[in-house]
C-alpha atoms as a PDB file:
ATOM      1  CA  MET A   1     337.677 124.469  31.144  1.00  0.00           C
ATOM      2  CA  PRO A   2     338.486 121.280  29.222  1.00  0.00           C
ATOM      3  CA  TRP A   3     335.420 119.512  27.854  1.00  0.00           C
ATOM      4  CA  LYS A   4     334.288 116.272  29.494  1.00  0.00           C
ATOM      5  CA  ASP A   5     332.297 114.003  27.179  1.00  0.00           C
ATOM      6  CA  ASN A   6     328.964 112.798  28.569  1.00  0.00           C
ATOM      7  CA  TYR A   7     329.499 114.892  31.695  1.00  0.00           C
ATOM      8  CA  THR A   8     329.409 118.642  31.150  1.00  0.00           C
ATOM      9  CA  THR A   9     326.849 120.874  29.450  1.00  0.00           C
ATOM     10  CA  SER A  10     328.853 124.107  29.518  1.00  0.00           C
ATOM     11  CA  ASN A  11     332.457 125.266  29.733  1.00  0.00           C
ATOM     12  CA  GLU A  12     331.983 125.415  33.538  1.00  0.00           C
ATOM     13  CA  VAL A  13     333.393 128.932  33.743  1.00  0.00           C
ATOM     14  CA  ALA A  14     330.981 131.454  35.235  1.00  0.00           C
ATOM     15  CA  VAL A  15     331.052 135.184  34.583  1.00  0.00           C
ATOM     16  CA  SER A  16     332.451 136.652  37.800  1.00  0.00           C
ATOM     17  CA  ASP A  17     330.255 138.853  39.962  1.00  0.00           C
ATOM     18  CA  HIS A  18     332.142 142.053  39.224  1.00  0.00           C
ATOM     19  CA  ASP A  19     331.841 141.447  35.467  1.00  0.00           C
ATOM     20  CA  VAL A  20     328.052 141.034  35.430  1.00  0.00           C
ATOM     21  CA  ARG A  21     326.280 144.119  34.075  1.00  0.00           C
ATOM     22  CA  TRP A  22     322.543 144.769  33.713  1.00  0.00           C
ATOM     23  CA  PRO A  23     320.741 147.482  31.704  1.00  0.00           C
ATOM     24  CA  GLY A  24     320.910 150.951  33.196  1.00  0.00           C
ATOM     25  CA  ASP A  25     323.463 149.768  35.777  1.00  0.00           C
ATOM     26  CA  ARG A  26     320.722 147.945  37.656  1.00  0.00           C
ATOM     27  CA  GLN A  27     321.853 145.849  40.572  1.00  0.00           C
ATOM     28  CA  MET A  28     320.372 142.494  39.555  1.00  0.00           C
ATOM     29  CA  ALA A  29     317.963 140.674  37.260  1.00  0.00           C
ATOM     30  CA  MET A  30     314.885 138.941  38.623  1.00  0.00           C
ATOM     31  CA  LEU A  31     312.939 136.414  36.583  1.00  0.00           C
ATOM     32  CA  VAL A  32     309.411 135.357  37.484  1.00  0.00           C
ATOM     33  CA  THR A  33     308.511 132.179  35.601  1.00  0.00           C
ATOM     34  CA  VAL A  34     304.841 131.207  35.661  1.00  0.00           C
ATOM     35  CA  ASN A  35     304.322 127.504  35.038  1.00  0.00           C
ATOM     36  CA  LEU A  36     301.061 126.738  33.202  1.00  0.00           C
ATOM     37  CA  ASN A  37     301.650 123.007  32.803  1.00  0.00           C
ATOM     38  CA  PRO A  38     299.100 120.857  34.681  1.00  0.00           C
ATOM     39  CA  ALA A  39     300.795 117.566  33.745  1.00  0.00           C
ATOM     40  CA  ALA A  40     301.618 115.292  36.669  1.00  0.00           C
ATOM     41  CA  LYS A  41     303.341 112.507  34.747  1.00  0.00           C
ATOM     42  CA  PRO A  42     306.213 112.377  32.238  1.00  0.00           C
ATOM     43  CA  SER A  43     303.729 111.353  29.537  1.00  0.00           C
ATOM     44  CA  GLY A  44     302.271 114.865  29.615  1.00  0.00           C
ATOM     45  CA  ILE A  45     298.841 116.368  30.124  1.00  0.00           C
ATOM     46  CA  SER A  46     295.969 113.961  30.719  1.00  0.00           C
ATOM     47  CA  GLU A  47     292.201 114.382  31.081  1.00  0.00           C
ATOM     48  CA  LYS A  48     292.622 113.827  34.827  1.00  0.00           C
ATOM     49  CA  ASP A  49     295.120 116.677  35.070  1.00  0.00           C
ATOM     50  CA  LEU A  50     292.673 119.034  33.368  1.00  0.00           C
ATOM     51  CA  ALA A  51     289.797 117.936  35.610  1.00  0.00           C
ATOM     52  CA  TYR A  52     291.353 119.099  38.902  1.00  0.00           C
ATOM     53  CA  PRO A  53     289.445 122.036  40.461  1.00  0.00           C
ATOM     54  CA  THR A  54     292.798 123.616  41.317  1.00  0.00           C
ATOM     55  CA  TRP A  55     293.678 123.756  37.612  1.00  0.00           C
ATOM     56  CA  HIS A  56     290.421 125.508  36.738  1.00  0.00           C
ATOM     57  CA  PHE A  57     290.922 127.930  39.612  1.00  0.00           C
ATOM     58  CA  GLY A  58     294.482 128.583  38.498  1.00  0.00           C
ATOM     59  CA  MET A  59     293.530 129.458  34.930  1.00  0.00           C
ATOM     60  CA  ASN A  60     290.801 131.836  36.081  1.00  0.00           C
ATOM     61  CA  GLU A  61     290.865 133.478  39.535  1.00  0.00           C
ATOM     62  CA  GLY A  62     294.480 132.500  40.184  1.00  0.00           C
ATOM     63  CA  LEU A  63     295.766 133.828  36.875  1.00  0.00           C
ATOM     64  CA  ASP A  64     293.810 137.065  37.291  1.00  0.00           C
ATOM     65  CA  ALA A  65     295.334 137.547  40.749  1.00  0.00           C
ATOM     66  CA  PHE A  66     298.827 136.966  39.339  1.00  0.00           C
ATOM     67  CA  LEU A  67     298.309 139.479  36.553  1.00  0.00           C
ATOM     68  CA  GLY A  68     296.950 142.075  38.949  1.00  0.00           C
ATOM     69  CA  LEU A  69     299.888 141.682  41.320  1.00  0.00           C
ATOM     70  CA  PHE A  70     302.467 141.835  38.534  1.00  0.00           C
ATOM     71  CA  SER A  71     300.815 144.970  37.152  1.00  0.00           C
ATOM     72  CA  ASP A  72     300.806 146.664  40.546  1.00  0.00           C
ATOM     73  CA  LEU A  73     304.508 145.920  41.081  1.00  0.00           C
ATOM     74  CA  GLY A  74     305.724 146.600  37.541  1.00  0.00           C
ATOM     75  CA  ILE A  75     306.881 143.001  36.966  1.00  0.00           C
ATOM     76  CA  LYS A  76     307.119 141.465  33.497  1.00  0.00           C
ATOM     77  CA  ALA A  77     306.918 137.688  33.769  1.00  0.00           C
ATOM     78  CA  THR A  78     307.466 134.729  31.454  1.00  0.00           C
ATOM     79  CA  PHE A  79     304.647 132.216  31.182  1.00  0.00           C
ATOM     80  CA  ALA A  80     305.903 128.723  30.288  1.00  0.00           C
ATOM     81  CA  VAL A  81     303.022 127.054  28.466  1.00  0.00           C
ATOM     82  CA  PRO A  82     302.571 123.671  26.749  1.00  0.00           C
ATOM     83  CA  ALA A  83     301.309 124.203  23.211  1.00  0.00           C
ATOM     84  CA  VAL A  84     298.053 122.309  23.772  1.00  0.00           C
ATOM     85  CA  ILE A  85     297.259 124.581  26.728  1.00  0.00           C
ATOM     86  CA  ALA A  86     297.940 127.682  24.654  1.00  0.00           C
ATOM     87  CA  ASP A  87     295.632 126.310  21.965  1.00  0.00           C
ATOM     88  CA  SER A  88     292.880 125.401  24.449  1.00  0.00           C
ATOM     89  CA  TYR A  89     293.061 128.670  26.379  1.00  0.00           C
ATOM     90  CA  ALA A  90     293.717 131.120  23.563  1.00  0.00           C
ATOM     91  CA  ALA A  91     291.704 133.898  25.227  1.00  0.00           C
ATOM     92  CA  ARG A  92     293.780 133.567  28.394  1.00  0.00           C
ATOM     93  CA  MET A  93     296.959 133.755  26.311  1.00  0.00           C
ATOM     94  CA  GLU A  94     295.691 136.976  24.745  1.00  0.00           C
ATOM     95  CA  THR A  95     295.104 138.436  28.207  1.00  0.00           C
ATOM     96  CA  ILE A  96     298.644 137.535  29.281  1.00  0.00           C
ATOM     97  CA  LEU A  97     300.097 139.227  26.203  1.00  0.00           C
ATOM     98  CA  GLU A  98     297.920 142.312  26.714  1.00  0.00           C
ATOM     99  CA  HIS A  99     299.571 142.744  30.118  1.00  0.00           C
ATOM    100  CA  GLY A 100     303.000 142.821  28.457  1.00  0.00           C
ATOM    101  CA  HIS A 101     304.251 139.417  29.533  1.00  0.00           C
ATOM    102  CA  GLU A 102     306.117 136.794  27.522  1.00  0.00           C
ATOM    103  CA  ILE A 103     304.693 133.423  26.538  1.00  0.00           C
ATOM    104  CA  ALA A 104     307.328 130.724  26.078  1.00  0.00           C
ATOM    105  CA  ALA A 105     306.905 127.112  24.980  1.00  0.00           C
ATOM    106  CA  GLN A 106     306.914 124.194  27.391  1.00  0.00           C
ATOM    107  CA  GLY A 107     306.643 121.188  25.136  1.00  0.00           C
ATOM    108  CA  LEU A 108     303.728 120.042  23.017  1.00  0.00           C
ATOM    109  CA  TYR A 109     301.886 118.255  25.848  1.00  0.00           C
ATOM    110  CA  GLY A 110     304.163 119.264  28.722  1.00  0.00           C
ATOM    111  CA  GLU A 111     305.829 115.881  28.290  1.00  0.00           C
ATOM    112  CA  ASP A 112     309.251 114.431  29.113  1.00  0.00           C
ATOM    113  CA  PRO A 113     311.171 114.177  25.800  1.00  0.00           C
ATOM    114  CA  ALA A 114     313.008 111.105  27.101  1.00  0.00           C
ATOM    115  CA  ILE A 115     309.906 109.069  26.249  1.00  0.00           C
ATOM    116  CA  LEU A 116     310.199 110.150  22.601  1.00  0.00           C
ATOM    117  CA  SER A 117     312.392 108.939  19.772  1.00  0.00           C
ATOM    118  CA  PRO A 118     314.740 111.519  18.210  1.00  0.00           C
ATOM    119  CA  GLU A 119     312.336 111.912  15.299  1.00  0.00           C
ATOM    120  CA  GLN A 120     309.352 112.328  17.611  1.00  0.00           C
ATOM    121  CA  GLU A 121     311.124 114.918  19.743  1.00  0.00           C
ATOM    122  CA  ALA A 122     311.931 117.000  16.656  1.00  0.00           C
ATOM    123  CA  GLU A 123     308.332 116.677  15.480  1.00  0.00           C
ATOM    124  CA  HIS A 124     306.982 117.729  18.885  1.00  0.00           C
ATOM    125  CA  ILE A 125     309.243 120.793  18.957  1.00  0.00           C
ATOM    126  CA  GLN A 126     308.110 121.806  15.484  1.00  0.00           C
ATOM    127  CA  SER A 127     304.423 121.201  16.242  1.00  0.00           C
ATOM    128  CA  ALA A 128     304.656 123.127  19.521  1.00  0.00           C
ATOM    129  CA  THR A 129     306.419 126.007  17.770  1.00  0.00           C
ATOM    130  CA  ASP A 130     303.776 126.166  15.038  1.00  0.00           C
ATOM    131  CA  ILE A 131     300.901 126.170  17.550  1.00  0.00           C
ATOM    132  CA  MET A 132     302.494 128.790  19.800  1.00  0.00           C
ATOM    133  CA  THR A 133     303.218 131.006  16.801  1.00  0.00           C
ATOM    134  CA  ARG A 134     299.625 130.763  15.610  1.00  0.00           C
ATOM    135  CA  ILE A 135     298.150 131.497  19.033  1.00  0.00           C
ATOM    136  CA  THR A 136     300.496 134.290  20.132  1.00  0.00           C
ATOM    137  CA  GLY A 137     301.247 135.859  16.743  1.00  0.00           C
ATOM    138  CA  ARG A 138     304.997 135.361  17.009  1.00  0.00           C
ATOM    139  CA  ARG A 139     307.498 132.552  17.297  1.00  0.00           C
ATOM    140  CA  PRO A 140     308.378 131.759  20.908  1.00  0.00           C
ATOM    141  CA  GLU A 141     311.911 132.717  21.858  1.00  0.00           C
ATOM    142  CA  GLY A 142     312.198 130.507  24.919  1.00  0.00           C
ATOM    143  CA  TRP A 143     311.655 126.830  25.641  1.00  0.00           C
ATOM    144  CA  TYR A 144     311.127 125.413  29.134  1.00  0.00           C
ATOM    145  CA  ALA A 145     311.297 121.810  30.341  1.00  0.00           C
ATOM    146  CA  LEU A 146     310.092 122.186  33.929  1.00  0.00           C
ATOM    147  CA  SER A 147     309.587 118.969  35.845  1.00  0.00           C
ATOM    148  CA  ARG A 148     306.247 117.472  36.853  1.00  0.00           C
ATOM    149  CA  PRO A 149     305.244 116.133  40.301  1.00  0.00           C
ATOM    150  CA  ASP A 150     305.644 112.481  39.263  1.00  0.00           C
ATOM    151  CA  ASP A 151     309.083 112.944  37.684  1.00  0.00           C
ATOM    152  CA  LEU A 152     311.941 110.991  39.243  1.00  0.00           C
ATOM    153  CA  PHE A 153     314.145 114.076  39.402  1.00  0.00           C
ATOM    154  CA  ALA A 154     313.385 117.694  40.224  1.00  0.00           C
ATOM    155  CA  THR A 155     315.554 119.163  37.497  1.00  0.00           C
ATOM    156  CA  GLY A 156     313.353 119.312  34.431  1.00  0.00           C
ATOM    157  CA  SER A 157     313.778 117.010  31.468  1.00  0.00           C
ATOM    158  CA  VAL A 158     315.915 117.166  28.353  1.00  0.00           C
ATOM    159  CA  THR A 159     317.673 114.584  26.212  1.00  0.00           C
ATOM    160  CA  ASP A 160     321.204 114.679  24.817  1.00  0.00           C
ATOM    161  CA  ARG A 161     319.739 116.098  21.623  1.00  0.00           C
ATOM    162  CA  THR A 162     317.204 118.622  23.022  1.00  0.00           C
ATOM    163  CA  ILE A 163     319.403 121.722  23.078  1.00  0.00           C
ATOM    164  CA  GLY A 164     320.665 121.119  19.538  1.00  0.00           C
ATOM    165  CA  LEU A 165     317.122 120.590  18.262  1.00  0.00           C
ATOM    166  CA  LEU A 166     315.972 123.800  19.932  1.00  0.00           C
ATOM    167  CA  LYS A 167     318.840 125.773  18.441  1.00  0.00           C
ATOM    168  CA  ALA A 168     318.101 124.348  14.993  1.00  0.00           C
ATOM    169  CA  ALA A 169     314.437 125.271  15.448  1.00  0.00           C
ATOM    170  CA  GLY A 170     315.372 128.913  16.053  1.00  0.00           C
ATOM    171  CA  TYR A 171     314.958 129.188  19.826  1.00  0.00           C
ATOM    172  CA  ARG A 172     316.940 131.947  21.509  1.00  0.00           C
ATOM    173  CA  TYR A 173     317.141 130.504  25.013  1.00  0.00           C
ATOM    174  CA  PHE A 174     316.397 127.500  27.229  1.00  0.00           C
ATOM    175  CA  GLY A 175     314.616 128.549  30.409  1.00  0.00           C
ATOM    176  CA  ASN A 176     315.703 126.193  33.175  1.00  0.00           C
ATOM    177  CA  GLY A 177     319.438 125.588  33.221  1.00  0.00           C
ATOM    178  CA  LEU A 178     321.072 124.250  36.380  1.00  0.00           C
ATOM    179  CA  ALA A 179     324.756 124.949  35.715  1.00  0.00           C
ATOM    180  CA  ASP A 180     324.986 128.561  36.967  1.00  0.00           C
ATOM    181  CA  ASP A 181     323.129 131.293  38.860  1.00  0.00           C
ATOM    182  CA  ALA A 182     323.437 133.650  35.879  1.00  0.00           C
ATOM    183  CA  PRO A 183     322.734 132.997  32.191  1.00  0.00           C
ATOM    184  CA  TYR A 184     325.266 130.723  30.504  1.00  0.00           C
ATOM    185  CA  TRP A 185     325.847 128.962  27.187  1.00  0.00           C
ATOM    186  CA  TRP A 186     324.696 125.333  27.071  1.00  0.00           C
ATOM    187  CA  VAL A 187     326.812 123.483  24.508  1.00  0.00           C
ATOM    188  CA  SER A 188     324.706 122.022  21.714  1.00  0.00           C
ATOM    189  CA  ASP A 189     327.591 120.887  19.499  1.00  0.00           C
ATOM    190  CA  PHE A 190     331.125 120.669  20.897  1.00  0.00           C
ATOM    191  CA  ASP A 191     332.845 120.048  17.564  1.00  0.00           C
ATOM    192  CA  ARG A 192     331.238 123.144  16.024  1.00  0.00           C
ATOM    193  CA  ALA A 193     331.576 125.178  19.252  1.00  0.00           C
ATOM    194  CA  GLU A 194     327.865 126.039  19.318  1.00  0.00           C
ATOM    195  CA  GLY A 195     325.522 126.544  22.220  1.00  0.00           C
ATOM    196  CA  LEU A 196     322.133 127.818  23.295  1.00  0.00           C
ATOM    197  CA  LEU A 197     321.765 130.387  26.030  1.00  0.00           C
ATOM    198  CA  ALA A 198     320.335 128.915  29.249  1.00  0.00           C
ATOM    199  CA  LEU A 199     318.722 130.891  32.065  1.00  0.00           C
ATOM    200  CA  PRO A 200     319.307 129.905  35.703  1.00  0.00           C
ATOM    201  CA  TYR A 201     316.773 127.762  37.557  1.00  0.00           C
ATOM    202  CA  TYR A 202     316.781 125.835  40.792  1.00  0.00           C
ATOM    203  CA  TYR A 203     313.930 123.801  42.232  1.00  0.00           C
ATOM    204  CA  HIS A 204     314.348 125.248  45.732  1.00  0.00           C
ATOM    205  CA  PHE A 205     312.576 128.330  44.358  1.00  0.00           C
ATOM    206  CA  ASP A 206     309.835 126.435  42.493  1.00  0.00           C
ATOM    207  CA  ASP A 207     306.462 126.143  44.230  1.00  0.00           C
ATOM    208  CA  THR A 208     305.887 122.697  42.675  1.00  0.00           C
ATOM    209  CA  TYR A 209     307.987 121.144  45.424  1.00  0.00           C
ATOM    210  CA  PHE A 210     306.459 122.992  48.363  1.00  0.00           C
ATOM    211  CA  LEU A 211     302.737 123.428  47.683  1.00  0.00           C
ATOM    212  CA  MET A 212     300.382 120.471  47.250  1.00  0.00           C
ATOM    213  CA  PHE A 213     303.260 118.079  46.534  1.00  0.00           C
ATOM    214  CA  PRO A 214     303.534 115.308  45.616  1.00  0.00           C
ATOM    215  CA  ARG A 215     299.752 115.254  45.465  1.00  0.00           C
ATOM    216  CA  GLU A 216     296.930 117.495  46.559  1.00  0.00           C
ATOM    217  CA  GLY A 217     295.566 116.362  49.906  1.00  0.00           C
ATOM    218  CA  THR A 218     298.723 114.675  51.214  1.00  0.00           C
ATOM    219  CA  GLY A 219     299.346 117.453  53.716  1.00  0.00           C
ATOM    220  CA  LEU A 220     302.938 117.916  52.579  1.00  0.00           C
ATOM    221  CA  GLU A 221     302.635 121.666  52.228  1.00  0.00           C
ATOM    222  CA  ARG A 222     305.579 123.864  53.164  1.00  0.00           C
ATOM    223  CA  PRO A 223     304.774 127.451  52.143  1.00  0.00           C
ATOM    224  CA  GLU A 224     306.932 129.019  54.842  1.00  0.00           C
ATOM    225  CA  ALA A 225     309.983 127.048  53.743  1.00  0.00           C
ATOM    226  CA  LEU A 226     309.421 128.199  50.166  1.00  0.00           C
ATOM    227  CA  LYS A 227     309.124 131.811  51.259  1.00  0.00           C
ATOM    228  CA  ARG A 228     312.320 131.549  53.295  1.00  0.00           C
ATOM    229  CA  ASN A 229     314.113 130.147  50.245  1.00  0.00           C
ATOM    230  CA  TRP A 230     312.892 133.018  48.070  1.00  0.00           C
ATOM    231  CA  HIS A 231     314.000 135.672  50.547  1.00  0.00           C
ATOM    232  CA  ALA A 232     317.382 134.076  51.241  1.00  0.00           C
ATOM    233  CA  GLU A 233     318.263 133.578  47.575  1.00  0.00           C
ATOM    234  CA  PHE A 234     317.047 137.026  46.587  1.00  0.00           C
ATOM    235  CA  ARG A 235     319.228 138.653  49.258  1.00  0.00           C
ATOM    236  CA  ALA A 236     322.260 136.683  48.078  1.00  0.00           C
ATOM    237  CA  GLN A 237     321.761 137.467  44.394  1.00  0.00           C
ATOM    238  CA  TYR A 238     321.002 141.118  45.111  1.00  0.00           C
ATOM    239  CA  ARG A 239     324.233 141.431  47.072  1.00  0.00           C
ATOM    240  CA  ARG A 240     326.205 139.711  44.315  1.00  0.00           C
ATOM    241  CA  GLY A 241     324.408 141.437  41.434  1.00  0.00           C
ATOM    242  CA  ARG A 242     323.516 138.285  39.548  1.00  0.00           C
ATOM    243  CA  CYS A 243     320.160 136.712  38.608  1.00  0.00           C
ATOM    244  CA  PHE A 244     317.288 135.194  40.592  1.00  0.00           C
ATOM    245  CA  ASN A 245     314.605 133.036  38.965  1.00  0.00           C
ATOM    246  CA  MET A 246     311.508 131.936  40.886  1.00  0.00           C
ATOM    247  CA  CYS A 247     308.912 129.572  39.421  1.00  0.00           C
ATOM    248  CA  VAL A 248     305.247 129.715  40.444  1.00  0.00           C
ATOM    249  CA  SER A 249     301.909 128.380  39.243  1.00  0.00           C
ATOM    250  CA  PRO A 250     298.515 130.043  39.794  1.00  0.00           C
ATOM    251  CA  ALA A 251     297.094 126.576  40.505  1.00  0.00           C
ATOM    252  CA  ARG A 252     299.411 126.414  43.538  1.00  0.00           C
ATOM    253  CA  SER A 253     300.494 129.916  44.537  1.00  0.00           C
ATOM    254  CA  GLY A 254     297.179 131.509  43.571  1.00  0.00           C
ATOM    255  CA  TRP A 255     295.441 130.322  46.747  1.00  0.00           C
ATOM    256  CA  SER A 256     294.896 132.429  49.914  1.00  0.00           C
ATOM    257  CA  HIS A 257     297.948 132.380  52.207  1.00  0.00           C
ATOM    258  CA  ARG A 258     300.167 131.054  49.422  1.00  0.00           C
ATOM    259  CA  PHE A 259     299.320 134.055  47.287  1.00  0.00           C
ATOM    260  CA  ASP A 260     299.880 136.328  50.285  1.00  0.00           C
ATOM    261  CA  ASN A 261     303.357 134.834  50.721  1.00  0.00           C
ATOM    262  CA  MET A 262     304.220 135.432  47.083  1.00  0.00           C
ATOM    263  CA  ALA A 263     302.820 138.969  47.165  1.00  0.00           C
ATOM    264  CA  GLU A 264     304.763 139.771  50.329  1.00  0.00           C
ATOM    265  CA  PHE A 265     307.990 138.469  48.843  1.00  0.00           C
ATOM    266  CA  LEU A 266     307.609 140.226  45.488  1.00  0.00           C
ATOM    267  CA  THR A 267     306.595 143.505  47.141  1.00  0.00           C
ATOM    268  CA  ASN A 268     309.701 143.348  49.318  1.00  0.00           C
ATOM    269  CA  ALA A 269     311.928 142.414  46.371  1.00  0.00           C
ATOM    270  CA  MET A 270     310.655 145.247  44.189  1.00  0.00           C
ATOM    271  CA  SER A 271     311.220 147.758  47.005  1.00  0.00           C
ATOM    272  CA  HIS A 272     314.967 147.256  46.539  1.00  0.00           C
ATOM    273  CA  PRO A 273     316.501 149.824  44.176  1.00  0.00           C
ATOM    274  CA  GLY A 274     317.923 148.519  40.919  1.00  0.00           C
ATOM    275  CA  VAL A 275     315.917 145.296  40.532  1.00  0.00           C
ATOM    276  CA  TRP A 276     315.293 144.504  36.858  1.00  0.00           C
ATOM    277  CA  ALA A 277     312.135 142.341  36.817  1.00  0.00           C
ATOM    278  CA  ALA A 278     312.303 141.291  33.179  1.00  0.00           C
ATOM    279  CA  THR A 279     311.085 138.500  30.933  1.00  0.00           C
ATOM    280  CA  GLY A 280     313.289 135.604  29.944  1.00  0.00           C
ATOM    281  CA  ALA A 281     313.489 136.974  26.408  1.00  0.00           C
ATOM    282  CA  GLU A 282     314.653 140.374  27.680  1.00  0.00           C
ATOM    283  CA  VAL A 283     317.329 138.882  29.929  1.00  0.00           C
ATOM    284  CA  ALA A 284     318.477 136.548  27.158  1.00  0.00           C
ATOM    285  CA  ALA A 285     318.719 139.406  24.636  1.00  0.00           C
ATOM    286  CA  HIS A 286     320.831 141.459  27.052  1.00  0.00           C
ATOM    287  CA  TRP A 287     323.126 138.514  27.765  1.00  0.00           C
ATOM    288  CA  ARG A 288     323.608 137.632  24.090  1.00  0.00           C
ATOM    289  CA  LYS A 289     324.612 141.239  23.382  1.00  0.00           C
ATOM    290  CA  HIS A 290     327.096 141.628  26.222  1.00  0.00           C
ATOM    291  CA  TYR A 291     328.292 138.036  26.682  1.00  0.00           C
ATOM    292  CA  PRO A 292     328.079 136.578  23.157  1.00  0.00           C
ATOM    293  CA  GLU A 293     328.372 132.914  22.347  1.00  0.00           C
ATOM    294  CA  GLY A 294     331.709 133.046  20.533  1.00  0.00           C
ATOM    295  CA  PRO A 295     333.908 134.631  23.210  1.00  0.00           C
ATOM    296  CA  GLU A 296     332.007 133.211  26.167  1.00  0.00           C
ATOM    297  CA  LEU A 297     331.748 129.575  25.124  1.00  0.00           C
ATOM    298  CA  GLY A 298     335.517 129.171  25.391  1.00  0.00           C
ATOM    299  CA  LEU A 299     335.660 125.424  24.813  1.00  0.00           C
ATOM    300  CA  GLU A 300     338.922 123.573  25.260  1.00  0.00           C
ATOM    301  CA  ALA A 301     339.846 120.136  23.984  1.00  0.00           C
ATOM    302  CA  PRO A 302     338.800 117.144  26.122  1.00  0.00           C
ATOM    303  CA  ILE A 303     341.322 115.866  28.652  1.00  0.00           C
ATOM    304  CA  TRP A 304     339.623 112.564  29.315  1.00  0.00           C
ATOM    305  CA  GLN A 305     337.704 109.956  27.424  1.00  0.00           C
ATOM    306  CA  ASP A 306     335.628 106.876  28.138  1.00  0.00           C
ATOM    307  CA  TYR A 307     337.025 103.412  27.535  1.00  0.00           C
ATOM    308  CA  ALA A 308     335.169 100.153  27.016  1.00  0.00           C
ATOM    309  CA  ASP A 309     335.850  99.007  30.589  1.00  0.00           C
ATOM    310  CA  SER A 310     335.389 102.446  32.173  1.00  0.00           C
ATOM    311  CA  LEU A 311     332.841 103.003  34.957  1.00  0.00           C
ATOM    312  CA  SER A 312     332.443 106.716  34.153  1.00  0.00           C
END
């Protein structure tokens, strides 16, 4: 597709259903993203965020319940973690790694990069990468920018420069892309025809927007709607053979009936033959091998441009 300046992030051409292939001829890929960012505001994690009893529960009993369930079902998950949380909960990070899961970066403070200057954003990415590498023993492959309850939009947060900075910093994938329901290449530099692989995400499958939202105690809890969304999307992606990504937090989905809903859904999903419940890094590695950046990016010259008096 022709490129549209200030409008598109990809070539807007999806891999067709019949061309999607998963390892071992599995039917579909399923990603379970565990969000360990307690930040409520775009500014990132605050002392108030860390003081909530739900956060303490999530990092202890809730996280243990998640790990036990994933182990029972044979699921490998990706934990999206702000660097300061990884540093503060190093023992918990070690436990996650011991269970065979992936730990990906989610900012330095779980912040919105739009509040940063270009120089600050680059510095935050580098600092987060250094901390995550020290704590986990390896450079993170994935970067997530999941949204917080007080964000204006439910899409996560990046700037025009984020994807290019991540590619320059050596990241292999961006974890919450909205342009497709399978992995796709997010253009980081049109002139050089470069991109960073993005994994599919949609907030209808993220427990942030259904459990204790916008604030604990408001009564706006919709666990049954979230479960219906999970089941409906899973059935559709299983039929089509594409990719389903759900996002959960032990501070939200680790509690009683909410955990039961998640366990019921995941048990049902894993009972289907040919479900590949893999980490983001594993899915990204498979996609890079079989749908590489060069042939798949397929950028064409722009067909429109902005003018001084344009409203676009």
